[in-house]
Amino acid sequence: MGKRIAVVTGGIGGLGTEICKALAQAGRTVIAVDLDSRAERLAAFAQEVQGLDIHFAAANVADYESCGELVRGIEKERGSLDILVNNAGITRDATLRKMDRAQWDAVLDVNLGSAFNLCGHAMAGMQARGFGRVVNISSVSGQTGNFGQTNYAAAKAGLHGFTMSLARETATKGITVNSISPGYIETAMTGAMPAEVLARISGSIPAGRMGQPADIARTVTFLSDDAAGYITGANVPVNGGLFMSF
Ligand code: NAD
């Protein structure tokens, strides 16, 4: 068997970069997919992942055809697409009264529509080969709701409904589908939040600190391992104890 081929969407972002590195270090060939292909960001990414079996492909995960082209291209060039990490995500925060339709649509399309767009194209090949690992990056906001995030929380909660349903449809085919719900992780996404809000959040986390991208990357590596075949339809919270449930 050749090396497993992994796709990580939002692959050059804060969590994405760390997920790409962890999967490559676990022996996967990794394709980082991102909408943003500006030279300076790609150069920084290339520097960060130097020496690892990590490649870049530009695609818009909110666009069904763009995802189809991506999946077909990878399957043709590399022979398979075995691990799909739906990690690309955006926020467009506003209270519902101030949220416009464009903010709603953008967040639903990128955070939730993307799972349909990519799984929709990748599932046939995974089923034919009898192996697949899908990991959807959700959020604690999808479990608890969050002020100013009706769009984001709806998309992230929806992602888990998608996860459980697709898990049922593929459980006998060698495919697992799981989601991860990060709490607050130190990346550009949370770096954009006001310092006093971040301080308040850290104080409310039982672990007393925010998480690191590596905390999420480790969980993706675990769920996408060949040996993790009996874990499907699960949501793994990685949140320092911020939200506990069972
Ligand atoms: P980030 O902004 O650093 O990275 C997101 C990446 O997605 C960026 O590189 C961006 O260019 C890319 N992207 C955006 N729209 C895209 C599109 N249409 N097509 C392809 N790529 C696109 O954010 P991050 O903090 O690394 O977040 C990664 C994921 O983790 C997101 O789904 C986010 O919702 C989730 N998450 C993050 C945190 C956190 O604390 N950082 C917490 C919970 C969940």
Short mmCIF file of C-alpha atoms and ligand atoms in Angstrom, two decimals:
data_model
loop_
_atom_site.label_atom_id
_atom_site.label_comp_id
_atom_site.label_asym_id
_atom_site.label_seq_id
_atom_site.Cartn_x
_atom_site.Cartn_y
_atom_site.Cartn_z
CA MET A 1 0.00 0.00 0.00
CA GLY A 2 1.25 3.47 -0.88
CA LYS A 3 1.17 6.43 1.46
CA ARG A 4 -2.27 7.66 2.45
CA ILE A 5 -3.25 10.90 0.72
CA ALA A 6 -4.69 13.58 3.00
CA VAL A 7 -6.46 16.81 2.10
CA VAL A 8 -6.65 19.59 4.68
CA THR A 9 -8.88 22.52 3.75
CA GLY A 10 -7.96 25.93 5.11
CA GLY A 11 -4.60 24.19 5.12
CA ILE A 12 -2.39 27.27 5.33
CA GLY A 13 -4.31 28.80 8.26
CA GLY A 14 -3.52 28.65 11.97
CA LEU A 15 -4.94 25.20 12.72
CA GLY A 16 -4.57 23.98 9.12
CA THR A 17 -0.79 24.39 9.02
CA GLU A 18 -0.37 22.44 12.25
CA ILE A 19 -2.75 19.70 11.05
CA CYS A 20 -0.79 19.40 7.76
CA LYS A 21 2.48 19.07 9.67
CA ALA A 22 1.13 16.45 12.07
CA LEU A 23 -0.34 14.32 9.27
CA ALA A 24 2.88 14.53 7.24
CA GLN A 25 4.89 13.57 10.32
CA ALA A 26 2.53 10.59 10.69
CA GLY A 27 3.54 9.43 7.21
CA ARG A 28 0.82 10.91 5.03
CA THR A 29 1.18 12.81 1.76
CA VAL A 30 -0.65 16.04 2.51
CA ILE A 31 -2.36 18.53 0.22
CA ALA A 32 -3.10 21.85 1.87
CA VAL A 33 -6.08 23.42 0.15
CA ASP A 34 -6.82 27.11 0.56
CA LEU A 35 -8.68 29.92 -1.17
CA ASP A 36 -5.91 32.33 -0.28
CA SER A 37 -2.96 31.80 -2.64
CA ARG A 38 -1.21 35.14 -2.10
CA ALA A 39 2.52 34.73 -2.66
CA GLU A 40 3.56 35.99 0.80
CA ARG A 41 1.25 33.58 2.64
CA LEU A 42 2.35 30.65 0.47
CA ALA A 43 6.00 31.53 1.03
CA ALA A 44 5.47 31.62 4.81
CA PHE A 45 3.65 28.30 4.65
CA ALA A 46 6.38 26.69 2.50
CA GLN A 47 8.97 27.86 5.03
CA GLU A 48 6.94 26.46 7.94
CA VAL A 49 6.46 23.00 6.38
CA GLN A 50 9.89 22.73 4.76
CA GLY A 51 11.14 19.18 4.28
CA LEU A 52 7.73 17.58 4.79
CA ASP A 53 5.60 15.80 2.15
CA ILE A 54 3.13 18.71 1.95
CA HIS A 55 1.80 20.30 -1.24
CA PHE A 56 -0.54 23.20 -1.98
CA ALA A 57 -3.69 23.38 -4.11
CA ALA A 58 -5.94 26.42 -4.52
CA ALA A 59 -9.69 25.87 -4.27
CA ASN A 60 -12.78 27.55 -2.89
CA VAL A 61 -14.50 25.10 -0.54
CA ALA A 62 -17.72 27.09 -0.80
CA ASP A 63 -17.90 26.31 -4.51
CA TYR A 64 -19.21 22.87 -5.51
CA GLU A 65 -17.50 22.80 -8.90
CA SER A 66 -14.17 24.03 -7.51
CA CYS A 67 -14.29 21.10 -5.02
CA GLY A 68 -15.14 18.62 -7.76
CA GLU A 69 -12.19 19.76 -9.84
CA LEU A 70 -9.92 19.50 -6.80
CA VAL A 71 -11.00 15.97 -5.85
CA ARG A 72 -10.83 14.68 -9.44
CA GLY A 73 -7.38 16.25 -9.88
CA ILE A 74 -5.98 14.65 -6.70
CA GLU A 75 -7.45 11.22 -7.48
CA LYS A 76 -6.03 11.36 -10.99
CA GLU A 77 -2.59 12.63 -10.02
CA ARG A 78 -2.08 10.69 -6.76
CA GLY A 79 -4.37 7.68 -7.17
CA SER A 80 -6.63 8.31 -4.17
CA LEU A 81 -7.93 10.69 -1.55
CA ASP A 82 -7.98 8.81 1.74
CA ILE A 83 -8.21 11.42 4.49
CA LEU A 84 -10.32 14.55 4.25
CA VAL A 85 -10.05 17.21 6.94
CA ASN A 86 -12.76 19.85 6.51
CA ASN A 87 -11.05 22.62 8.44
CA ALA A 88 -11.61 25.79 6.37
CA GLY A 89 -13.81 28.19 8.29
CA ILE A 90 -14.65 31.86 8.66
CA THR A 91 -16.52 34.08 11.08
CA ARG A 92 -18.70 37.11 10.28
CA ASP A 93 -19.89 37.96 13.77
CA ALA A 94 -22.86 40.21 14.48
CA THR A 95 -25.96 40.01 16.64
CA LEU A 96 -28.88 38.70 14.64
CA ARG A 97 -30.50 42.14 14.47
CA LYS A 98 -27.37 43.52 12.80
CA MET A 99 -26.50 40.48 10.68
CA ASP A 100 -27.17 40.78 6.99
CA ARG A 101 -27.95 37.98 4.61
CA ALA A 102 -24.43 38.05 3.10
CA GLN A 103 -22.86 37.40 6.54
CA TRP A 104 -25.23 34.50 7.10
CA ASP A 105 -24.67 32.97 3.65
CA ALA A 106 -20.88 33.32 3.68
CA VAL A 107 -20.53 31.55 7.04
CA LEU A 108 -22.97 28.76 6.15
CA ASP A 109 -21.35 28.23 2.74
CA VAL A 110 -17.75 28.07 3.97
CA ASN A 111 -18.26 26.24 7.28
CA LEU A 112 -21.07 23.84 6.38
CA GLY A 113 -21.66 23.85 2.60
CA SER A 114 -18.00 22.93 2.20
CA ALA A 115 -18.55 19.56 3.91
CA PHE A 116 -21.22 18.71 1.35
CA ASN A 117 -19.11 20.03 -1.53
CA LEU A 118 -16.03 18.00 -0.62
CA CYS A 119 -17.57 14.83 0.83
CA GLY A 120 -20.02 14.85 -2.06
CA HIS A 121 -17.15 14.48 -4.48
CA ALA A 122 -14.78 12.39 -2.35
CA MET A 123 -17.19 9.73 -1.09
CA ALA A 124 -17.49 7.68 -4.30
CA GLY A 125 -13.74 7.06 -4.45
CA MET A 126 -13.47 6.29 -0.71
CA GLN A 127 -16.32 3.78 -0.98
CA ALA A 128 -14.82 2.14 -4.08
CA ARG A 129 -11.45 1.76 -2.32
CA GLY A 130 -13.08 0.66 0.96
CA PHE A 131 -11.22 3.19 3.07
CA GLY A 132 -11.79 6.77 4.16
CA ARG A 133 -11.33 9.09 7.11
CA VAL A 134 -13.30 12.34 7.28
CA VAL A 135 -12.65 14.78 10.11
CA ASN A 136 -14.83 17.88 10.31
CA ILE A 137 -13.58 20.80 12.39
CA SER A 138 -16.59 22.14 14.25
CA SER A 139 -16.48 24.38 17.34
CA VAL A 140 -17.59 24.60 20.95
CA SER A 141 -19.78 27.48 19.70
CA GLY A 142 -21.85 24.88 17.86
CA GLN A 143 -22.45 23.05 21.15
CA THR A 144 -23.25 26.01 23.39
CA GLY A 145 -24.15 28.86 21.03
CA ASN A 146 -22.26 32.12 21.29
CA PHE A 147 -23.27 35.77 21.43
CA GLY A 148 -22.97 37.31 17.97
CA GLN A 149 -22.57 33.96 16.25
CA THR A 150 -26.00 32.72 15.18
CA ASN A 151 -24.53 32.05 11.73
CA TYR A 152 -21.32 30.37 12.94
CA ALA A 153 -22.98 28.32 15.71
CA ALA A 154 -25.70 27.13 13.32
CA ALA A 155 -23.09 26.08 10.75
CA LYS A 156 -20.90 24.32 13.33
CA ALA A 157 -23.84 22.51 14.98
CA GLY A 158 -25.05 21.58 11.49
CA LEU A 159 -21.64 20.13 10.73
CA HIS A 160 -22.11 17.60 13.50
CA GLY A 161 -25.55 16.59 12.21
CA PHE A 162 -23.87 16.10 8.84
CA THR A 163 -21.10 14.06 10.51
CA MET A 164 -23.47 11.67 12.27
CA SER A 165 -25.63 11.13 9.19
CA LEU A 166 -22.72 10.50 6.81
CA ALA A 167 -21.15 8.23 9.44
CA ARG A 168 -24.27 6.07 9.36
CA GLU A 169 -24.27 5.97 5.57
CA THR A 170 -20.62 4.87 5.32
CA ALA A 171 -20.00 2.77 8.45
CA THR A 172 -19.90 -0.54 6.59
CA LYS A 173 -17.60 0.80 3.87
CA GLY A 174 -14.36 1.27 5.79
CA ILE A 175 -15.07 4.97 6.19
CA THR A 176 -15.28 6.91 9.44
CA VAL A 177 -16.69 10.41 9.80
CA ASN A 178 -16.06 12.37 12.99
CA SER A 179 -16.00 15.94 14.17
CA ILE A 180 -13.73 17.83 16.53
CA SER A 181 -15.04 20.76 18.54
CA PRO A 182 -12.13 23.00 19.53
CA GLY A 183 -12.59 25.47 22.32
CA TYR A 184 -10.48 28.62 22.15
CA ILE A 185 -7.20 27.98 20.35
CA GLU A 186 -4.40 30.50 19.85
CA THR A 187 -4.57 31.40 16.13
CA ALA A 188 -5.14 34.49 13.99
CA MET A 189 -8.90 33.85 14.30
CA THR A 190 -8.85 34.29 18.07
CA GLY A 191 -5.95 36.79 17.92
CA ALA A 192 -8.41 39.19 16.28
CA MET A 193 -10.55 39.21 19.45
CA PRO A 194 -10.15 42.09 21.96
CA ALA A 195 -7.55 41.40 24.69
CA GLU A 196 -10.05 41.88 27.53
CA VAL A 197 -12.42 39.35 25.94
CA LEU A 198 -9.55 36.84 25.60
CA ALA A 199 -8.54 37.39 29.24
CA ARG A 200 -12.13 36.80 30.36
CA ILE A 201 -12.34 33.63 28.26
CA SER A 202 -9.03 32.22 29.57
CA GLY A 203 -10.28 32.81 33.12
CA SER A 204 -13.38 30.73 32.41
CA ILE A 205 -11.49 27.73 30.98
CA PRO A 206 -10.86 25.03 33.64
CA ALA A 207 -7.38 24.47 32.16
CA GLY A 208 -6.75 28.20 32.78
CA ARG A 209 -5.38 28.85 29.30
CA MET A 210 -6.22 28.73 25.62
CA GLY A 211 -5.36 25.67 23.54
CA GLN A 212 -2.58 25.30 20.99
CA PRO A 213 -3.06 24.31 17.32
CA ALA A 214 -1.05 21.15 18.09
CA ASP A 215 -3.83 20.05 20.48
CA ILE A 216 -6.21 19.90 17.52
CA ALA A 217 -3.64 18.45 15.10
CA ARG A 218 -2.95 15.56 17.47
CA THR A 219 -6.66 14.73 17.59
CA VAL A 220 -6.98 14.84 13.79
CA THR A 221 -4.02 12.46 13.49
CA PHE A 222 -5.61 10.08 16.00
CA LEU A 223 -9.04 10.04 14.29
CA SER A 224 -7.56 9.64 10.80
CA ASP A 225 -5.30 6.73 11.73
CA ASP A 226 -5.96 3.39 10.02
CA ALA A 227 -6.40 1.88 13.50
CA ALA A 228 -9.24 4.29 14.43
CA GLY A 229 -11.79 2.40 12.31
CA TYR A 230 -14.27 1.78 15.14
CA ILE A 231 -14.70 5.48 16.01
CA THR A 232 -17.36 7.02 13.81
CA GLY A 233 -20.10 9.63 14.20
CA ALA A 234 -18.31 10.97 17.26
CA ASN A 235 -17.61 14.52 18.30
CA VAL A 236 -14.35 15.01 20.17
CA PRO A 237 -14.23 18.18 22.27
CA VAL A 238 -10.75 19.68 22.66
CA ASN A 239 -11.47 22.65 24.86
CA GLY A 240 -9.53 22.55 28.15
CA GLY A 241 -12.75 21.65 29.97
CA LEU A 242 -14.62 24.77 28.81
CA PHE A 243 -17.70 22.72 27.96
CA MET A 244 -18.21 19.25 29.39
CA SER A 245 -20.95 16.86 28.36
CA PHE A 246 -21.49 13.20 27.62
P1 NAD B 1 -7.65 30.66 10.11
O1 NAD B 1 -8.39 31.88 9.70
O2 NAD B 1 -6.25 30.79 10.62
O3 NAD B 1 -7.63 29.60 8.92
C1 NAD B 1 -8.73 29.35 8.09
C2 NAD B 1 -8.22 29.12 6.69
O4 NAD B 1 -9.34 28.83 5.83
C3 NAD B 1 -7.51 30.36 6.10
O5 NAD B 1 -6.23 30.00 5.59
C4 NAD B 1 -8.45 30.81 4.98
O6 NAD B 1 -7.77 31.39 3.87
C5 NAD B 1 -9.12 29.48 4.60
N1 NAD B 1 -10.39 29.69 3.91
C6 NAD B 1 -11.36 30.60 4.21
N2 NAD B 1 -12.35 30.53 3.32
C7 NAD B 1 -12.02 29.55 2.44
C8 NAD B 1 -12.65 29.00 1.29
N3 NAD B 1 -13.84 29.46 0.86
N4 NAD B 1 -12.03 28.00 0.62
C9 NAD B 1 -10.82 27.53 1.03
N5 NAD B 1 -10.18 28.02 2.11
C10 NAD B 1 -10.77 29.02 2.81
O7 NAD B 1 -8.60 29.95 11.21
P2 NAD B 1 -8.25 28.78 12.24
O8 NAD B 1 -8.29 29.35 13.60
O9 NAD B 1 -7.07 28.01 11.80
O10 NAD B 1 -9.57 27.88 12.10
C11 NAD B 1 -9.61 26.64 11.43
C12 NAD B 1 -10.94 25.95 11.74
O11 NAD B 1 -11.08 25.74 13.15
C13 NAD B 1 -12.16 26.78 11.33
O12 NAD B 1 -13.15 25.91 10.79
C14 NAD B 1 -12.64 27.38 12.64
O13 NAD B 1 -14.00 27.68 12.59
C15 NAD B 1 -12.31 26.26 13.60
N6 NAD B 1 -12.16 26.68 14.98
C16 NAD B 1 -11.15 27.50 15.35
C17 NAD B 1 -11.05 27.86 16.69
C18 NAD B 1 -9.95 28.74 17.18
O14 NAD B 1 -9.94 29.04 18.38
N7 NAD B 1 -9.01 29.17 16.36
C19 NAD B 1 -11.99 27.40 17.63
C20 NAD B 1 -13.00 26.57 17.19
C21 NAD B 1 -13.07 26.21 15.88
#
